Structures are given as C-alpha cells and as structure tokens.
Amino acid sequence: MKSKMISVLFVVAAFCLAASRINHGLVDSSLPVGPGLTLDESFNIGQGIYVFEAFLHHGPLLFTPSAAEEVFGDPAYLPDFPPLGRVILGGAHQATSWAIPGAERSTFNIPAARLGSCLALAATVLLLMEFIRRKYDLATAIAAAVFLLLMPRVIGHSRLATQEMGTTLAWLATLVPLLVWWTGDAPPTSRQCLISGFLWGLLLLTKVQGLLLPPLVIGWAFWVFRWSAVRPLALWGVTGLVVFYAGWPWLWLDPLGHTLQYVSSTAERPTLYVWYLGQRFTDKAVPWHYPFVMTLATLPVSVTLFALWRVGARQFTRAECLAAASVFWPLIVFALPGTPVYDGVRLFVVIMPLIAFIAGRGFVSALRLIAGRSRELKGPDSVANPKWKMNVARCCCVVALLTTARQFAVQGPFCLEQYSLFALGTQGAVDVLGLEASYWSDGLNGDFWKQVPENSTVYVAPVSHQFQLSDIRHLVPVVGQRNINLLPFEYQPDKQRGLVLLNHRLADLRPDLRKVPPGAKIVAESRYRGVVLARVIDTTEGTWSELSDWQEK
C-alpha cells in the first residue's frame, strides 16, 4: 500500500505541475500565467468537442453505419487525425469549462481543454511508475518519474491542448506489455498478444506515430523468438488493425479510399520550415542529425548523464534493450532522408518516458555503486568495481543534484523554449548554435497582450496559417477585452506604419525583422532567459530599409 501511495502522490504532483500553467490569457483570472495560444489548439479542441458530443448524443450507437454517416460524413468533421487524441481534449473541455472563469465570451475555454493534456501526463507517470516498481523496485520508479517531470518539453506539451501528451501516454501503454510479455524466453500467450494488439490499436487511433511500431516489433520478435514469433505477431497485428478500423467510423464510409487518403495525407502535408544551426530548411531537407541533436539539446543534463551511465554499464536486461530500441527507432526514422521533421522534439516526444526509465535505472545503479551495493544489480559473483568508476558516479550525482535544483528554479510558462546546458542553455542554443527560439507562438500569452495598448491595430508577422489571427481574437479573452485588432503584415513598412507584432519563429521570421529598426520603439515584449519570443514595436518613426525576402536554396 505504501508503494502505491507514493505512485499516487507523484500522479497528483504531475497533474498539479502541469495544471499550474494553463492560463493562456484569461480575463481577471487568479491562475498563474501560462503559455499563449499555440497554432494547433483551436483545431484540436473543436474536433475533440465535436466527436465527444457526438458520442454523448449517440452513445454506443455512434459505432453503427447510420450514426457513422451522420457524424463522420458531415463536412464539419476533419479526418486529418484519428479521433482519440482529440476526444481527450474535448472531453476535458466539456467537463471542466464551467469551473474555469475568464473565458465566457470566447468560443472555447482553452485552459479547460488543456486539462486533458495534464491528465494524460498524470496517467503517463502512473503507468511508468507502476511498470518499473513491479518489474524492478520503487527507487527506480521514483527516479524515472522525477526525470520525466524534469523534461521541459514534456511539461511544456502537457500544458497545451494538443495531441502530444495523449500520444505519449498511448505509446507508453503500447510498449509496457511488450516490455513485460515480449522479453522472456518463451513467446507471449494468445491472451497477452490480444491485449498488446488492442493497445497498439488505441495508439493508432491516437496519432500516426502508431505506424512506427510494426517494424520495431517485428524485428524484435524475430530476433528473440525466431520463427516462433509468427503466431504472436499475427495476433498482435490483426487485433491492432481491427481495433483501429472499429474505433474510427470515418474509415467505414469508404474503407479503401479513406485508408489511402489518411496514409497519403500524413506524407503530403503543407511544407513547414525549420530553423536549425543558423539556417532555414524545408521540413524534408533537414539534416539527418536533427532528431539526435534536438533530443540531446532539450534533455536535462541529469537525464542525459544517467542514461549514458546505464548504457555504458552494458548490463541491460531484455526489457531495457527493447526500451532503448523504442527510443532510437523513431529517431532513426525521422533521420531518414526525405522524412518531414520539424518543431523540435514534438514529433518524437513519445520516447521521453522510456528515456526517463533508462536514466532511472542508471541513477539507482550509480547510487548503489557509491554505497557499495552494486552486486545487488549484477549478481553475487561479480567483482568489485574500480575506484575511478565510483568517483565518476559521485560526480554524476553531484552534477545531477545541482542541475536538478536549477531546473525547478527556472520552471515557468515557456518550457517549450528551454534548452539544456549541453546546448549552452537557452540563450546559447539560440544565439550561438542557431536553434529555434519559439516554434509554436506560445510567447503570445496573457502577460504579453496586457502590454499591448487597448483599441489598437497591430500588424502581425509571420502569420502561420489563415485562421491564426481570428483564433487569437476569438479564443484569447484578454485580446477581446482590450479590443486589439490584428491584421497580417504585408512586408511594406511605409504602408503599414504603426504597431507591428513580430513573432520570433525564426524559421518564418525574415532576418531583417529580428532587430528593432532605428527610430522604432518596443511596446510589448515576451522574453525567456534572454531570448526574445515575440515583441510589438511602434514603427511610426522607424526607418526601415527595404525588407528582403528569404533566399531559397
């Protein structure tokens, strides 16, 4: 009971840590300020509410042909993503919007929907801890949970109404049965294969990352079980696909056509740009090392040190081998030439819980080495460790303690902009290494908009999609309260003098706009650790030179 209570305490702590910063710009709210409205939240919430309300209206009958045609054949439904990840957000919105005041005049209550991601983080922590506690020990479970909650990109995504945390939970839930049942000497039983396949089907219903698993699982099963893997793989695959098709009625309307439409749409999305190492790339032309560098650049020092310690020890169990493979496989896929990759670690944030698991194993092994108990991990016949190894373990623990204290000290609303000390910190990563400053416009939060004059017209650059400005107007209550009118900047300074909002997504913000021109004044600014995320400048008296466009390569 005591061990379970510790897991529950960590779940509560994870939820509170995430939920403490969900205020994107409420009116007269006592909630601490959080990240601003990001680019995808309006679509996710709207579609999540649509499907959630349809389920409440139809109940189980939603999964009948007539209801499927009515709901999923309606033009209001967008089939760009499977429904499950968005339903989590829509359900949270409908269940909690009444309890969060300050958005009564907005189309959606953004903080209410963000609670869905907070809940997904809490569930991820619970699943991670219980798996590790039962398979290894409580100390490793606690270490892994702490390391996961130290990851700024994980916390950052848990404070947004996006699909990343739901996908991370589904990815971990799919991997846990594989780590438990598919790592023994004998193949998994039929029941275990069915459960594993069911969870993979739920992952497919959450986001496209589920398509990454079959090559990994097939390769692993044949490596461990040889030809005895055929039957388990068949059960796993068929079950997953049945759950996927049964759980997404939109596919029923035209099984072959809609399946091809969904698969092709994942590879034929509009081109996005990436700012990496001081250069601008299209999403399909990013250098192969981008996923590995961004992972290392965003992980806390303590997590990286103890994960490397565990790898260097070369004492992996089979479960750890599969966990490591599930970490590296997505990175390898996104490193392949022509594979679209963008937005930092967002597309492969699902690997973070298992990195925390490996780091937790490394931390506990280092502590036991220092305490002279390393044989508990290695066996009674193992030889004593050399003194230098104990000294390295002590150094790792000291560095981890110092950086962990620093990590919690700088917790704020802009976790998605935080870089590791391995990347020279946030300012060093942006100014020296040339990494992205702010890829999702979350610098436009309540504190930022309160600096913008009331009843003002503001020209915005860059505008990432056609609905961005109207979304801000209708979904950020403080913008409506202050009657701020937003218009796209046409890159003609002489014709659009006045207030100009420059959102520092460096991949899209032209270099000439990154510095304040002579004579212009800064009116509002959002900064994080010395890095400008967004600013409004008054160009009435500014002397802007002609703005050059991007030089396409």
mmCIF file of C-alpha atoms in Angstrom, residues 351-534:
data_model
loop_
_atom_site.group_PDB
_atom_site.id
_atom_site.type_symbol
_atom_site.label_atom_id
_atom_site.label_comp_id
_atom_site.label_asym_id
_atom_site.label_seq_id
_atom_site.Cartn_x
_atom_site.Cartn_y
_atom_site.Cartn_z
ATOM 1 C CA ILE A 351 10.271 8.485 -26.484
ATOM 2 C CA MET A 352 10.763 10.602 -23.359
ATOM 3 C CA PRO A 353 9.175 8.280 -20.742
ATOM 4 C CA LEU A 354 11.429 5.394 -21.744
ATOM 5 C CA ILE A 355 14.479 7.664 -21.700
ATOM 6 C CA ALA A 356 13.421 8.502 -18.131
ATOM 7 C CA PHE A 357 13.171 4.757 -17.412
ATOM 8 C CA ILE A 358 16.723 4.101 -18.642
ATOM 9 C CA ALA A 359 18.031 7.150 -16.776
ATOM 10 C CA GLY A 360 16.269 5.975 -13.612
ATOM 11 C CA ARG A 361 17.983 2.612 -13.875
ATOM 12 C CA GLY A 362 21.299 4.394 -14.324
ATOM 13 C CA PHE A 363 20.735 6.667 -11.335
ATOM 14 C CA VAL A 364 19.891 3.797 -8.988
ATOM 15 C CA SER A 365 22.855 1.742 -10.190
ATOM 16 C CA ALA A 366 25.155 4.743 -9.617
ATOM 17 C CA LEU A 367 23.819 5.218 -6.086
ATOM 18 C CA ARG A 368 24.263 1.555 -5.280
ATOM 19 C CA LEU A 369 27.787 1.658 -6.644
ATOM 20 C CA ILE A 370 28.607 4.572 -4.351
ATOM 21 C CA ALA A 371 27.004 2.742 -1.432
ATOM 22 C CA GLY A 372 28.956 -0.423 -2.238
ATOM 23 C CA ARG A 373 25.833 -2.364 -3.161
ATOM 24 C CA SER A 374 26.318 -2.698 -6.911
ATOM 25 C CA ARG A 375 26.379 -6.509 -6.653
ATOM 26 C CA GLU A 376 22.661 -6.389 -5.991
ATOM 27 C CA LEU A 377 22.250 -5.335 -9.598
ATOM 28 C CA LYS A 378 24.921 -7.551 -11.086
ATOM 29 C CA GLY A 379 24.814 -10.759 -9.028
ATOM 30 C CA PRO A 380 26.688 -12.197 -6.056
ATOM 31 C CA ASP A 381 29.663 -13.415 -8.103
ATOM 32 C CA SER A 382 30.535 -10.042 -9.652
ATOM 33 C CA VAL A 383 33.898 -8.495 -8.909
ATOM 34 C CA ALA A 384 34.424 -5.215 -7.096
ATOM 35 C CA ASN A 385 34.231 -2.027 -9.164
ATOM 36 C CA PRO A 386 37.358 0.092 -9.693
ATOM 37 C CA LYS A 387 37.692 3.271 -7.669
ATOM 38 C CA TRP A 388 37.548 5.544 -10.720
ATOM 39 C CA LYS A 389 34.115 4.240 -11.525
ATOM 40 C CA MET A 390 32.854 5.191 -8.071
ATOM 41 C CA ASN A 391 34.335 8.668 -8.485
ATOM 42 C CA VAL A 392 32.569 9.101 -11.824
ATOM 43 C CA ALA A 393 29.299 8.002 -10.208
ATOM 44 C CA ARG A 394 29.789 10.562 -7.425
ATOM 45 C CA CYS A 395 30.447 13.326 -9.980
ATOM 46 C CA CYS A 396 27.338 12.400 -11.936
ATOM 47 C CA CYS A 397 25.223 12.534 -8.781
ATOM 48 C CA VAL A 398 26.615 15.938 -7.770
ATOM 49 C CA VAL A 399 26.038 17.398 -11.234
ATOM 50 C CA ALA A 400 22.534 15.918 -11.299
ATOM 51 C CA LEU A 401 21.714 17.442 -7.909
ATOM 52 C CA LEU A 402 22.908 20.906 -8.933
ATOM 53 C CA THR A 403 21.229 20.923 -12.331
ATOM 54 C CA THR A 404 18.002 19.471 -10.943
ATOM 55 C CA ALA A 405 17.743 22.262 -8.385
ATOM 56 C CA ARG A 406 18.356 24.754 -11.170
ATOM 57 C CA GLN A 407 15.774 23.061 -13.378
ATOM 58 C CA PHE A 408 12.981 23.505 -10.855
ATOM 59 C CA ALA A 409 14.122 27.056 -10.089
ATOM 60 C CA VAL A 410 13.540 28.196 -13.688
ATOM 61 C CA GLN A 411 10.151 26.494 -14.192
ATOM 62 C CA GLY A 412 7.891 28.979 -15.934
ATOM 63 C CA PRO A 413 5.355 29.291 -18.731
ATOM 64 C CA PHE A 414 7.826 28.757 -21.595
ATOM 65 C CA CYS A 415 9.094 25.199 -21.172
ATOM 66 C CA LEU A 416 8.981 24.613 -24.929
ATOM 67 C CA GLU A 417 11.724 27.201 -25.348
ATOM 68 C CA GLN A 418 14.104 25.713 -22.785
ATOM 69 C CA TYR A 419 17.374 24.112 -23.868
ATOM 70 C CA SER A 420 19.847 22.007 -21.938
ATOM 71 C CA LEU A 421 23.213 23.142 -20.626
ATOM 72 C CA PHE A 422 24.649 20.715 -23.178
ATOM 73 C CA ALA A 423 23.320 23.179 -25.773
ATOM 74 C CA LEU A 424 24.805 26.155 -23.838
ATOM 75 C CA GLY A 425 21.482 26.927 -22.213
ATOM 76 C CA THR A 426 18.504 28.620 -23.832
ATOM 77 C CA GLN A 427 20.272 31.807 -24.894
ATOM 78 C CA GLY A 428 23.372 29.962 -26.070
ATOM 79 C CA ALA A 429 21.299 27.487 -28.078
ATOM 80 C CA VAL A 430 19.507 30.284 -29.924
ATOM 81 C CA ASP A 431 22.264 32.896 -30.271
ATOM 82 C CA VAL A 432 25.335 30.660 -30.617
ATOM 83 C CA LEU A 433 24.127 27.326 -32.003
ATOM 84 C CA GLY A 434 21.383 28.820 -34.129
ATOM 85 C CA LEU A 435 18.430 26.767 -32.856
ATOM 86 C CA GLU A 436 14.775 27.803 -32.967
ATOM 87 C CA ALA A 437 13.622 30.433 -30.466
ATOM 88 C CA SER A 438 9.871 29.771 -30.427
ATOM 89 C CA TYR A 439 8.193 27.443 -32.887
ATOM 90 C CA TRP A 440 4.579 27.491 -31.658
ATOM 91 C CA SER A 441 3.800 31.138 -30.798
ATOM 92 C CA ASP A 442 3.356 30.351 -27.101
ATOM 93 C CA GLY A 443 5.149 33.597 -26.219
ATOM 94 C CA LEU A 444 1.870 35.399 -27.014
ATOM 95 C CA ASN A 445 0.399 34.832 -23.551
ATOM 96 C CA GLY A 446 -1.684 36.958 -21.213
ATOM 97 C CA ASP A 447 1.242 38.962 -19.849
ATOM 98 C CA PHE A 448 2.281 39.844 -23.390
ATOM 99 C CA TRP A 449 -1.158 41.025 -24.533
ATOM 100 C CA LYS A 450 -1.583 43.173 -21.421
ATOM 101 C CA GLN A 451 1.362 45.257 -22.647
ATOM 102 C CA VAL A 452 -0.329 45.998 -25.974
ATOM 103 C CA PRO A 453 -2.383 49.249 -25.975
ATOM 104 C CA GLU A 454 -6.144 48.937 -25.879
ATOM 105 C CA ASN A 455 -8.180 49.649 -29.017
ATOM 106 C CA SER A 456 -5.062 49.308 -31.158
ATOM 107 C CA THR A 457 -4.488 47.820 -34.593
ATOM 108 C CA VAL A 458 -1.489 45.525 -34.774
ATOM 109 C CA TYR A 459 0.131 44.114 -37.922
ATOM 110 C CA VAL A 460 1.415 40.569 -37.372
ATOM 111 C CA ALA A 461 4.366 38.777 -38.940
ATOM 112 C CA PRO A 462 4.739 35.967 -39.663
ATOM 113 C CA VAL A 463 1.213 34.558 -39.946
ATOM 114 C CA SER A 464 1.490 30.768 -39.875
ATOM 115 C CA HIS A 465 -1.982 29.861 -41.164
ATOM 116 C CA GLN A 466 -5.101 31.607 -42.398
ATOM 117 C CA PHE A 467 -7.029 31.167 -39.143
ATOM 118 C CA GLN A 468 -4.289 32.193 -36.720
ATOM 119 C CA LEU A 469 -5.300 35.829 -36.240
ATOM 120 C CA SER A 470 -9.028 35.127 -35.971
ATOM 121 C CA ASP A 471 -8.270 32.340 -33.482
ATOM 122 C CA ILE A 472 -6.315 34.735 -31.298
ATOM 123 C CA ARG A 473 -9.102 37.270 -31.478
ATOM 124 C CA HIS A 474 -11.854 34.800 -30.551
ATOM 125 C CA LEU A 475 -10.011 32.411 -28.238
ATOM 126 C CA VAL A 476 -7.766 34.694 -26.145
ATOM 127 C CA PRO A 477 -10.144 36.597 -23.843
ATOM 128 C CA VAL A 478 -7.723 39.376 -22.926
ATOM 129 C CA VAL A 479 -7.308 40.279 -26.617
ATOM 130 C CA GLY A 480 -11.061 40.707 -26.997
ATOM 131 C CA GLN A 481 -11.320 42.622 -23.732
ATOM 132 C CA ARG A 482 -8.638 45.082 -24.841
ATOM 133 C CA ASN A 483 -10.197 45.323 -28.318
ATOM 134 C CA ILE A 484 -6.938 44.601 -30.115
ATOM 135 C CA ASN A 485 -7.386 44.305 -33.880
ATOM 136 C CA LEU A 486 -4.928 42.004 -35.657
ATOM 137 C CA LEU A 487 -4.064 42.226 -39.343
ATOM 138 C CA PRO A 488 -1.384 40.418 -41.379
ATOM 139 C CA PHE A 489 1.791 42.379 -42.053
ATOM 140 C CA GLU A 490 2.282 42.770 -45.810
ATOM 141 C CA TYR A 491 6.039 43.470 -45.592
ATOM 142 C CA GLN A 492 5.570 47.027 -46.815
ATOM 143 C CA PRO A 493 6.728 49.145 -43.860
ATOM 144 C CA ASP A 494 5.856 52.501 -45.423
ATOM 145 C CA LYS A 495 2.237 51.460 -45.991
ATOM 146 C CA GLN A 496 1.775 49.756 -42.627
ATOM 147 C CA ARG A 497 3.351 52.080 -40.109
ATOM 148 C CA GLY A 498 2.256 51.693 -36.516
ATOM 149 C CA LEU A 499 2.278 48.692 -34.236
ATOM 150 C CA VAL A 500 3.896 45.555 -35.665
ATOM 151 C CA LEU A 501 3.909 42.225 -33.823
ATOM 152 C CA LEU A 502 6.961 40.153 -34.665
ATOM 153 C CA ASN A 503 6.604 36.548 -33.559
ATOM 154 C CA HIS A 504 10.105 35.082 -33.293
ATOM 155 C CA ARG A 505 9.549 31.772 -35.018
ATOM 156 C CA LEU A 506 12.920 32.144 -36.688
ATOM 157 C CA ALA A 507 12.117 29.659 -39.439
ATOM 158 C CA ASP A 508 9.480 32.064 -40.782
ATOM 159 C CA LEU A 509 10.525 35.499 -39.461
ATOM 160 C CA ARG A 510 12.679 37.225 -42.043
ATOM 161 C CA PRO A 511 16.154 38.147 -40.746
ATOM 162 C CA ASP A 512 15.552 41.885 -41.328
ATOM 163 C CA LEU A 513 12.659 41.776 -38.853
ATOM 164 C CA ARG A 514 14.552 40.260 -35.947
ATOM 165 C CA LYS A 515 16.090 43.549 -34.822
ATOM 166 C CA VAL A 516 14.351 46.762 -33.905
ATOM 167 C CA PRO A 517 14.865 49.305 -36.742
ATOM 168 C CA PRO A 518 16.272 52.767 -35.940
ATOM 169 C CA GLY A 519 13.608 55.099 -34.583
ATOM 170 C CA ALA A 520 11.162 52.326 -33.676
ATOM 171 C CA LYS A 521 10.143 51.692 -30.081
ATOM 172 C CA ILE A 522 9.452 48.446 -28.258
ATOM 173 C CA VAL A 523 5.878 48.477 -26.945
ATOM 174 C CA ALA A 524 5.471 44.889 -25.729
ATOM 175 C CA GLU A 525 7.870 42.010 -25.399
ATOM 176 C CA SER A 526 7.922 38.391 -24.328
ATOM 177 C CA ARG A 527 11.315 37.013 -23.274
ATOM 178 C CA TYR A 528 12.611 33.819 -21.781
ATOM 179 C CA ARG A 529 16.104 33.665 -20.317
ATOM 180 C CA GLY A 530 17.393 36.427 -22.581
ATOM 181 C CA VAL A 531 15.739 35.147 -25.770
ATOM 182 C CA VAL A 532 13.048 37.219 -27.474
ATOM 183 C CA LEU A 533 9.939 35.119 -28.175
ATOM 184 C CA ALA A 534 7.724 37.891 -29.505
#
